[in-house]
Amino acid sequence: MMNPEIERACEKLVLDFAYHSDHQDPAALAALFIPEGTLIRPNGDTLRGRDAIRAAYEARPAGRLIRHLCTNIRVTVESESEARGLTYALVLSANASRAPQAHFGIEMDPRQLVGEFEDSFKRTPEGWRIASRHARFIMHTV
């Protein structure tokens, strides 16, 4: 079933997740999920519910600068109230306490991670939300 409005709403959730994660806004990130939503992290830890998701992102080290570059966002609409998606992501990081180099910014960490997000989405009274996300890394450089 094709529905460009549903596809766009779900794509926006993927991009909003990356934005709120990268800009360290755990409350806004957790609000992207249904109240009982789940997030399986790349290390296998399962976070259940908005409170657990928010708490996990609040506990991240403050000195990390992270950027998720999301691409190949593929959304499949299952019905008027459910969809699923798969997104590829390149994850880059740096130590935020490093001094910026002229107009080039902060030097990145040498490790780069290529991962993917496997999502299920649901329409709720709040609008479209992430019901579950399985995040995993596929490749990395050292």
Short mmCIF file of N, CA and C in Angstrom, two decimals:
data_model
loop_
_atom_site.label_atom_id
_atom_site.label_comp_id
_atom_site.label_asym_id
_atom_site.label_seq_id
_atom_site.Cartn_x
_atom_site.Cartn_y
_atom_site.Cartn_z
N MET A 1 0.85 -1.18 0.00
CA MET A 1 0.00 0.00 0.00
C MET A 1 0.89 1.24 0.00
N MET A 2 0.72 2.08 -0.97
CA MET A 2 1.50 3.32 -1.02
C MET A 2 0.66 4.46 -0.46
N ASN A 3 1.29 5.27 0.38
CA ASN A 3 0.64 6.45 0.93
C ASN A 3 1.74 7.46 1.24
N PRO A 4 1.98 8.43 0.34
CA PRO A 4 3.08 9.38 0.53
C PRO A 4 3.00 10.17 1.84
N GLU A 5 1.80 10.46 2.32
CA GLU A 5 1.69 11.20 3.58
C GLU A 5 2.19 10.37 4.76
N ILE A 6 1.82 9.10 4.80
CA ILE A 6 2.29 8.22 5.87
C ILE A 6 3.80 8.00 5.74
N GLU A 7 4.27 7.77 4.52
CA GLU A 7 5.71 7.58 4.31
C GLU A 7 6.48 8.79 4.81
N ARG A 8 6.03 9.99 4.49
CA ARG A 8 6.74 11.20 4.92
C ARG A 8 6.69 11.36 6.44
N ALA A 9 5.56 11.06 7.06
CA ALA A 9 5.46 11.18 8.52
C ALA A 9 6.46 10.24 9.19
N CYS A 10 6.61 9.03 8.67
CA CYS A 10 7.54 8.07 9.26
C CYS A 10 8.99 8.46 8.98
N GLU A 11 9.27 8.96 7.77
CA GLU A 11 10.63 9.45 7.46
C GLU A 11 11.01 10.58 8.42
N LYS A 12 10.05 11.45 8.72
CA LYS A 12 10.32 12.56 9.64
C LYS A 12 10.65 12.05 11.04
N LEU A 13 10.01 10.97 11.48
CA LEU A 13 10.35 10.39 12.78
C LEU A 13 11.80 9.91 12.79
N VAL A 14 12.24 9.28 11.71
CA VAL A 14 13.63 8.81 11.61
C VAL A 14 14.59 9.99 11.73
N LEU A 15 14.31 11.05 10.98
CA LEU A 15 15.19 12.22 10.99
C LEU A 15 15.12 12.97 12.31
N ASP A 16 13.93 13.04 12.91
CA ASP A 16 13.81 13.70 14.22
C ASP A 16 14.57 12.94 15.30
N PHE A 17 14.55 11.60 15.23
CA PHE A 17 15.31 10.80 16.19
C PHE A 17 16.79 11.17 16.09
N ALA A 18 17.34 11.21 14.88
CA ALA A 18 18.75 11.56 14.70
C ALA A 18 19.03 12.96 15.23
N TYR A 19 18.16 13.90 14.92
CA TYR A 19 18.35 15.28 15.35
C TYR A 19 18.35 15.39 16.88
N HIS A 20 17.34 14.82 17.53
CA HIS A 20 17.25 14.93 18.98
C HIS A 20 18.37 14.16 19.68
N SER A 21 18.79 13.05 19.10
CA SER A 21 19.93 12.32 19.66
C SER A 21 21.20 13.16 19.55
N ASP A 22 21.45 13.70 18.37
CA ASP A 22 22.67 14.47 18.13
C ASP A 22 22.70 15.78 18.92
N HIS A 23 21.55 16.36 19.18
CA HIS A 23 21.49 17.63 19.91
C HIS A 23 21.14 17.45 21.37
N GLN A 24 21.27 16.23 21.85
CA GLN A 24 21.14 15.89 23.27
C GLN A 24 19.84 16.42 23.88
N ASP A 25 18.73 16.01 23.28
CA ASP A 25 17.40 16.37 23.80
C ASP A 25 16.64 15.07 24.08
N PRO A 26 16.97 14.39 25.20
CA PRO A 26 16.36 13.08 25.50
C PRO A 26 14.84 13.11 25.64
N ALA A 27 14.28 14.19 26.16
CA ALA A 27 12.82 14.25 26.32
C ALA A 27 12.13 14.27 24.97
N ALA A 28 12.63 15.08 24.05
CA ALA A 28 12.03 15.14 22.71
C ALA A 28 12.23 13.82 21.97
N LEU A 29 13.39 13.19 22.16
CA LEU A 29 13.66 11.89 21.53
C LEU A 29 12.68 10.84 22.04
N ALA A 30 12.49 10.77 23.34
CA ALA A 30 11.58 9.76 23.92
C ALA A 30 10.14 9.99 23.47
N ALA A 31 9.76 11.24 23.26
CA ALA A 31 8.39 11.56 22.84
C ALA A 31 8.08 11.07 21.42
N LEU A 32 9.10 10.68 20.66
CA LEU A 32 8.88 10.15 19.32
C LEU A 32 8.31 8.73 19.36
N PHE A 33 8.38 8.09 20.52
CA PHE A 33 7.93 6.71 20.70
C PHE A 33 6.51 6.67 21.27
N ILE A 34 5.80 5.57 21.00
CA ILE A 34 4.54 5.35 21.71
C ILE A 34 4.90 5.16 23.19
N PRO A 35 3.97 5.39 24.12
CA PRO A 35 4.31 5.31 25.54
C PRO A 35 5.00 4.00 25.95
N GLU A 36 4.59 2.88 25.37
CA GLU A 36 5.19 1.58 25.71
C GLU A 36 6.21 1.13 24.66
N GLY A 37 6.71 2.08 23.86
CA GLY A 37 7.65 1.75 22.78
C GLY A 37 8.93 1.10 23.27
N THR A 38 9.59 0.39 22.37
CA THR A 38 10.85 -0.27 22.72
C THR A 38 11.97 0.19 21.79
N LEU A 39 13.16 0.20 22.35
CA LEU A 39 14.36 0.52 21.60
C LEU A 39 15.41 -0.52 21.97
N ILE A 40 15.81 -1.30 20.98
CA ILE A 40 16.90 -2.26 21.18
C ILE A 40 18.16 -1.58 20.68
N ARG A 41 19.09 -1.38 21.59
CA ARG A 41 20.34 -0.68 21.27
C ARG A 41 21.31 -1.63 20.59
N PRO A 42 22.33 -1.09 19.91
CA PRO A 42 23.30 -1.96 19.23
C PRO A 42 23.98 -2.98 20.14
N ASN A 43 24.11 -2.68 21.42
CA ASN A 43 24.74 -3.63 22.35
C ASN A 43 23.77 -4.71 22.83
N GLY A 44 22.50 -4.65 22.36
CA GLY A 44 21.51 -5.65 22.74
C GLY A 44 20.61 -5.25 23.88
N ASP A 45 20.94 -4.18 24.60
CA ASP A 45 20.08 -3.72 25.68
C ASP A 45 18.73 -3.29 25.12
N THR A 46 17.66 -3.68 25.80
CA THR A 46 16.31 -3.30 25.39
C THR A 46 15.76 -2.28 26.37
N LEU A 47 15.36 -1.14 25.84
CA LEU A 47 14.75 -0.09 26.63
C LEU A 47 13.25 -0.14 26.36
N ARG A 48 12.46 -0.19 27.42
CA ARG A 48 11.00 -0.30 27.28
C ARG A 48 10.32 0.92 27.88
N GLY A 49 9.60 1.64 27.06
CA GLY A 49 8.84 2.80 27.52
C GLY A 49 9.62 4.10 27.39
N ARG A 50 8.88 5.19 27.29
CA ARG A 50 9.50 6.51 27.12
C ARG A 50 10.43 6.87 28.26
N ASP A 51 10.06 6.54 29.49
CA ASP A 51 10.91 6.90 30.64
C ASP A 51 12.27 6.24 30.56
N ALA A 52 12.30 4.96 30.19
CA ALA A 52 13.58 4.23 30.09
C ALA A 52 14.42 4.78 28.94
N ILE A 53 13.77 5.11 27.84
CA ILE A 53 14.50 5.66 26.69
C ILE A 53 15.09 7.02 27.06
N ARG A 54 14.28 7.87 27.66
CA ARG A 54 14.77 9.19 28.08
C ARG A 54 15.93 9.06 29.06
N ALA A 55 15.78 8.19 30.07
CA ALA A 55 16.83 8.03 31.07
C ALA A 55 18.14 7.54 30.45
N ALA A 56 18.06 6.63 29.51
CA ALA A 56 19.28 6.11 28.87
C ALA A 56 20.01 7.21 28.11
N TYR A 57 19.27 8.06 27.44
CA TYR A 57 19.91 9.14 26.67
C TYR A 57 20.37 10.27 27.57
N GLU A 58 19.72 10.46 28.70
CA GLU A 58 20.20 11.44 29.68
C GLU A 58 21.52 11.01 30.29
N ALA A 59 21.77 9.70 30.36
CA ALA A 59 22.97 9.16 30.99
C ALA A 59 24.19 9.15 30.05
N ARG A 60 24.00 9.54 28.82
CA ARG A 60 25.14 9.54 27.89
C ARG A 60 26.19 10.56 28.34
N PRO A 61 27.46 10.29 28.05
CA PRO A 61 28.52 11.24 28.44
C PRO A 61 28.29 12.62 27.83
N ALA A 62 28.47 13.64 28.63
CA ALA A 62 28.19 15.01 28.20
C ALA A 62 29.21 15.51 27.17
N GLY A 63 30.41 14.99 27.17
CA GLY A 63 31.47 15.51 26.32
C GLY A 63 31.54 14.90 24.93
N ARG A 64 30.52 14.20 24.50
CA ARG A 64 30.52 13.56 23.18
C ARG A 64 29.75 14.39 22.17
N LEU A 65 30.33 14.56 21.03
CA LEU A 65 29.67 15.21 19.91
C LEU A 65 29.39 14.09 18.90
N ILE A 66 28.13 13.87 18.56
CA ILE A 66 27.74 12.77 17.68
C ILE A 66 26.88 13.31 16.56
N ARG A 67 27.05 12.74 15.38
CA ARG A 67 26.18 13.04 14.25
C ARG A 67 25.78 11.74 13.58
N HIS A 68 24.48 11.59 13.36
CA HIS A 68 23.91 10.47 12.61
C HIS A 68 23.57 10.99 11.21
N LEU A 69 24.18 10.41 10.19
CA LEU A 69 23.86 10.75 8.81
C LEU A 69 22.98 9.64 8.28
N CYS A 70 21.69 9.90 8.17
CA CYS A 70 20.71 8.88 7.80
C CYS A 70 20.44 8.92 6.30
N THR A 71 20.37 7.75 5.71
CA THR A 71 20.15 7.64 4.27
C THR A 71 19.34 6.38 3.97
N ASN A 72 18.93 6.25 2.71
CA ASN A 72 18.19 5.06 2.26
C ASN A 72 17.02 4.76 3.19
N ILE A 73 16.28 5.79 3.57
CA ILE A 73 15.12 5.60 4.45
C ILE A 73 14.01 4.96 3.61
N ARG A 74 13.70 3.73 3.94
CA ARG A 74 12.69 2.98 3.18
C ARG A 74 11.52 2.68 4.11
N VAL A 75 10.36 3.23 3.79
CA VAL A 75 9.16 3.04 4.60
C VAL A 75 8.16 2.22 3.79
N THR A 76 7.63 1.18 4.43
CA THR A 76 6.59 0.35 3.83
C THR A 76 5.32 0.53 4.65
N VAL A 77 4.29 1.03 4.01
CA VAL A 77 3.02 1.25 4.68
C VAL A 77 2.26 -0.07 4.70
N GLU A 78 1.92 -0.53 5.89
CA GLU A 78 1.19 -1.78 6.06
C GLU A 78 -0.33 -1.55 6.06
N SER A 79 -0.75 -0.43 6.65
CA SER A 79 -2.17 -0.09 6.74
C SER A 79 -2.25 1.39 7.06
N GLU A 80 -3.46 1.88 7.29
CA GLU A 80 -3.65 3.28 7.64
C GLU A 80 -3.11 3.60 9.03
N SER A 81 -2.76 2.57 9.81
CA SER A 81 -2.29 2.82 11.17
C SER A 81 -0.95 2.16 11.50
N GLU A 82 -0.35 1.44 10.56
CA GLU A 82 0.93 0.78 10.82
C GLU A 82 1.83 0.86 9.60
N ALA A 83 3.12 1.01 9.89
CA ALA A 83 4.14 1.02 8.84
C ALA A 83 5.42 0.46 9.44
N ARG A 84 6.36 0.13 8.57
CA ARG A 84 7.67 -0.32 9.03
C ARG A 84 8.72 0.37 8.18
N GLY A 85 9.93 0.40 8.69
CA GLY A 85 10.98 1.10 7.96
C GLY A 85 12.36 0.51 8.21
N LEU A 86 13.26 0.80 7.28
CA LEU A 86 14.66 0.44 7.42
C LEU A 86 15.48 1.64 6.95
N THR A 87 16.43 2.05 7.77
CA THR A 87 17.26 3.21 7.48
C THR A 87 18.71 2.85 7.69
N TYR A 88 19.59 3.29 6.79
CA TYR A 88 21.02 3.15 7.00
C TYR A 88 21.53 4.43 7.67
N ALA A 89 22.53 4.28 8.54
CA ALA A 89 23.07 5.45 9.23
C ALA A 89 24.58 5.35 9.35
N LEU A 90 25.25 6.45 9.06
CA LEU A 90 26.68 6.59 9.33
C LEU A 90 26.77 7.41 10.61
N VAL A 91 27.46 6.88 11.62
CA VAL A 91 27.55 7.55 12.92
C VAL A 91 28.99 8.02 13.12
N LEU A 92 29.15 9.32 13.29
CA LEU A 92 30.46 9.95 13.49
C LEU A 92 30.47 10.59 14.87
N SER A 93 31.64 10.62 15.51
CA SER A 93 31.71 11.21 16.84
C SER A 93 33.03 11.94 17.04
N ALA A 94 33.03 12.76 18.08
CA ALA A 94 34.23 13.50 18.46
C ALA A 94 34.13 13.85 19.93
N ASN A 95 35.25 14.23 20.50
CA ASN A 95 35.30 14.71 21.87
C ASN A 95 35.04 16.21 21.82
N ALA A 96 33.94 16.65 22.39
CA ALA A 96 33.51 18.05 22.30
C ALA A 96 34.48 19.01 22.98
N SER A 97 35.38 18.51 23.83
CA SER A 97 36.31 19.40 24.51
C SER A 97 37.54 19.73 23.65
N ARG A 98 37.68 19.05 22.52
CA ARG A 98 38.79 19.38 21.61
C ARG A 98 38.57 20.77 21.02
N ALA A 99 39.65 21.47 20.80
CA ALA A 99 39.55 22.81 20.21
C ALA A 99 39.26 22.70 18.72
N PRO A 100 38.34 23.50 18.22
CA PRO A 100 38.08 23.51 16.77
C PRO A 100 39.33 23.94 16.00
N GLN A 101 39.52 23.39 14.83
CA GLN A 101 40.66 23.71 13.98
C GLN A 101 40.22 24.69 12.91
N ALA A 102 40.56 25.95 13.09
CA ALA A 102 40.22 27.02 12.15
C ALA A 102 38.76 26.89 11.73
N HIS A 103 38.52 26.83 10.45
CA HIS A 103 37.14 26.73 9.96
C HIS A 103 36.74 25.29 9.65
N PHE A 104 37.52 24.30 10.14
CA PHE A 104 37.23 22.90 9.88
C PHE A 104 36.45 22.23 11.01
N GLY A 105 36.27 22.91 12.13
CA GLY A 105 35.55 22.31 13.26
C GLY A 105 36.44 21.41 14.09
N ILE A 106 35.81 20.54 14.88
CA ILE A 106 36.51 19.65 15.79
C ILE A 106 36.95 18.39 15.06
N GLU A 107 38.16 17.92 15.35
CA GLU A 107 38.65 16.69 14.72
C GLU A 107 37.82 15.50 15.18
N MET A 108 37.38 14.68 14.21
CA MET A 108 36.56 13.51 14.51
C MET A 108 37.40 12.40 15.11
N ASP A 109 36.72 11.51 15.83
CA ASP A 109 37.33 10.26 16.26
C ASP A 109 37.60 9.43 15.01
N PRO A 110 38.65 8.61 15.03
CA PRO A 110 38.94 7.81 13.83
C PRO A 110 37.88 6.74 13.53
N ARG A 111 37.17 6.26 14.55
CA ARG A 111 36.20 5.20 14.32
C ARG A 111 34.93 5.77 13.70
N GLN A 112 34.49 5.13 12.63
CA GLN A 112 33.23 5.46 11.99
C GLN A 112 32.38 4.19 12.01
N LEU A 113 31.10 4.36 12.25
CA LEU A 113 30.19 3.22 12.36
C LEU A 113 29.10 3.31 11.29
N VAL A 114 28.84 2.20 10.63
CA VAL A 114 27.72 2.11 9.70
C VAL A 114 26.70 1.19 10.34
N GLY A 115 25.49 1.70 10.50
CA GLY A 115 24.46 0.91 11.14
C GLY A 115 23.15 1.00 10.40
N GLU A 116 22.14 0.41 11.00
CA GLU A 116 20.81 0.49 10.45
C GLU A 116 19.79 0.51 11.57
N PHE A 117 18.67 1.14 11.28
CA PHE A 117 17.53 1.18 12.18
C PHE A 117 16.39 0.42 11.53
N GLU A 118 15.88 -0.58 12.22
CA GLU A 118 14.69 -1.29 11.76
C GLU A 118 13.54 -0.86 12.66
N ASP A 119 12.57 -0.18 12.07
CA ASP A 119 11.50 0.46 12.84
C ASP A 119 10.13 -0.12 12.53
N SER A 120 9.26 -0.05 13.54
CA SER A 120 7.82 -0.20 13.28
C SER A 120 7.18 1.08 13.80
N PHE A 121 6.22 1.58 13.03
CA PHE A 121 5.56 2.84 13.31
C PHE A 121 4.06 2.60 13.51
N LYS A 122 3.45 3.42 14.37
CA LYS A 122 2.01 3.33 14.60
C LYS A 122 1.40 4.72 14.61
N ARG A 123 0.19 4.81 14.07
CA ARG A 123 -0.56 6.05 14.18
C ARG A 123 -1.24 6.06 15.55
N THR A 124 -1.10 7.15 16.27
CA THR A 124 -1.68 7.29 17.61
C THR A 124 -2.48 8.59 17.65
N PRO A 125 -3.19 8.84 18.74
CA PRO A 125 -3.86 10.15 18.87
C PRO A 125 -2.87 11.32 18.84
N GLU A 126 -1.59 11.07 19.15
CA GLU A 126 -0.55 12.10 19.09
C GLU A 126 0.01 12.26 17.69
N GLY A 127 -0.39 11.39 16.77
CA GLY A 127 0.19 11.35 15.43
C GLY A 127 1.02 10.09 15.28
N TRP A 128 1.81 10.01 14.21
CA TRP A 128 2.66 8.84 14.00
C TRP A 128 3.78 8.82 15.02
N ARG A 129 4.08 7.64 15.55
CA ARG A 129 5.14 7.45 16.53
C ARG A 129 5.89 6.15 16.23
N ILE A 130 7.08 6.05 16.80
CA ILE A 130 7.87 4.82 16.70
C ILE A 130 7.33 3.84 17.74
N ALA A 131 6.93 2.65 17.30
CA ALA A 131 6.48 1.61 18.24
C ALA A 131 7.68 0.79 18.70
N SER A 132 8.58 0.50 17.78
CA SER A 132 9.80 -0.22 18.15
C SER A 132 10.92 0.14 17.19
N ARG A 133 12.12 0.15 17.72
CA ARG A 133 13.32 0.42 16.92
C ARG A 133 14.38 -0.57 17.33
N HIS A 134 14.96 -1.24 16.33
CA HIS A 134 16.09 -2.13 16.55
C HIS A 134 17.28 -1.49 15.85
N ALA A 135 18.23 -0.99 16.65
CA ALA A 135 19.42 -0.34 16.11
C ALA A 135 20.59 -1.33 16.16
N ARG A 136 21.32 -1.43 15.07
CA ARG A 136 22.48 -2.32 15.06
C ARG A 136 23.57 -1.75 14.17
N PHE A 137 24.80 -2.07 14.52
CA PHE A 137 25.93 -1.69 13.69
C PHE A 137 26.27 -2.84 12.76
N ILE A 138 26.60 -2.49 11.52
CA ILE A 138 26.90 -3.47 10.49
C ILE A 138 28.41 -3.49 10.19
N MET A 139 29.04 -2.30 10.18
CA MET A 139 30.47 -2.17 9.86
C MET A 139 31.07 -1.04 10.69
N HIS A 140 32.39 -1.05 10.78
CA HIS A 140 33.09 0.07 11.43
C HIS A 140 34.52 0.18 10.91
N THR A 141 35.10 1.35 11.12
CA THR A 141 36.52 1.55 10.88
C THR A 141 37.15 1.85 12.24
N VAL A 142 38.42 1.64 12.34
CA VAL A 142 39.11 1.89 13.60
C VAL A 142 40.06 3.06 13.44
#
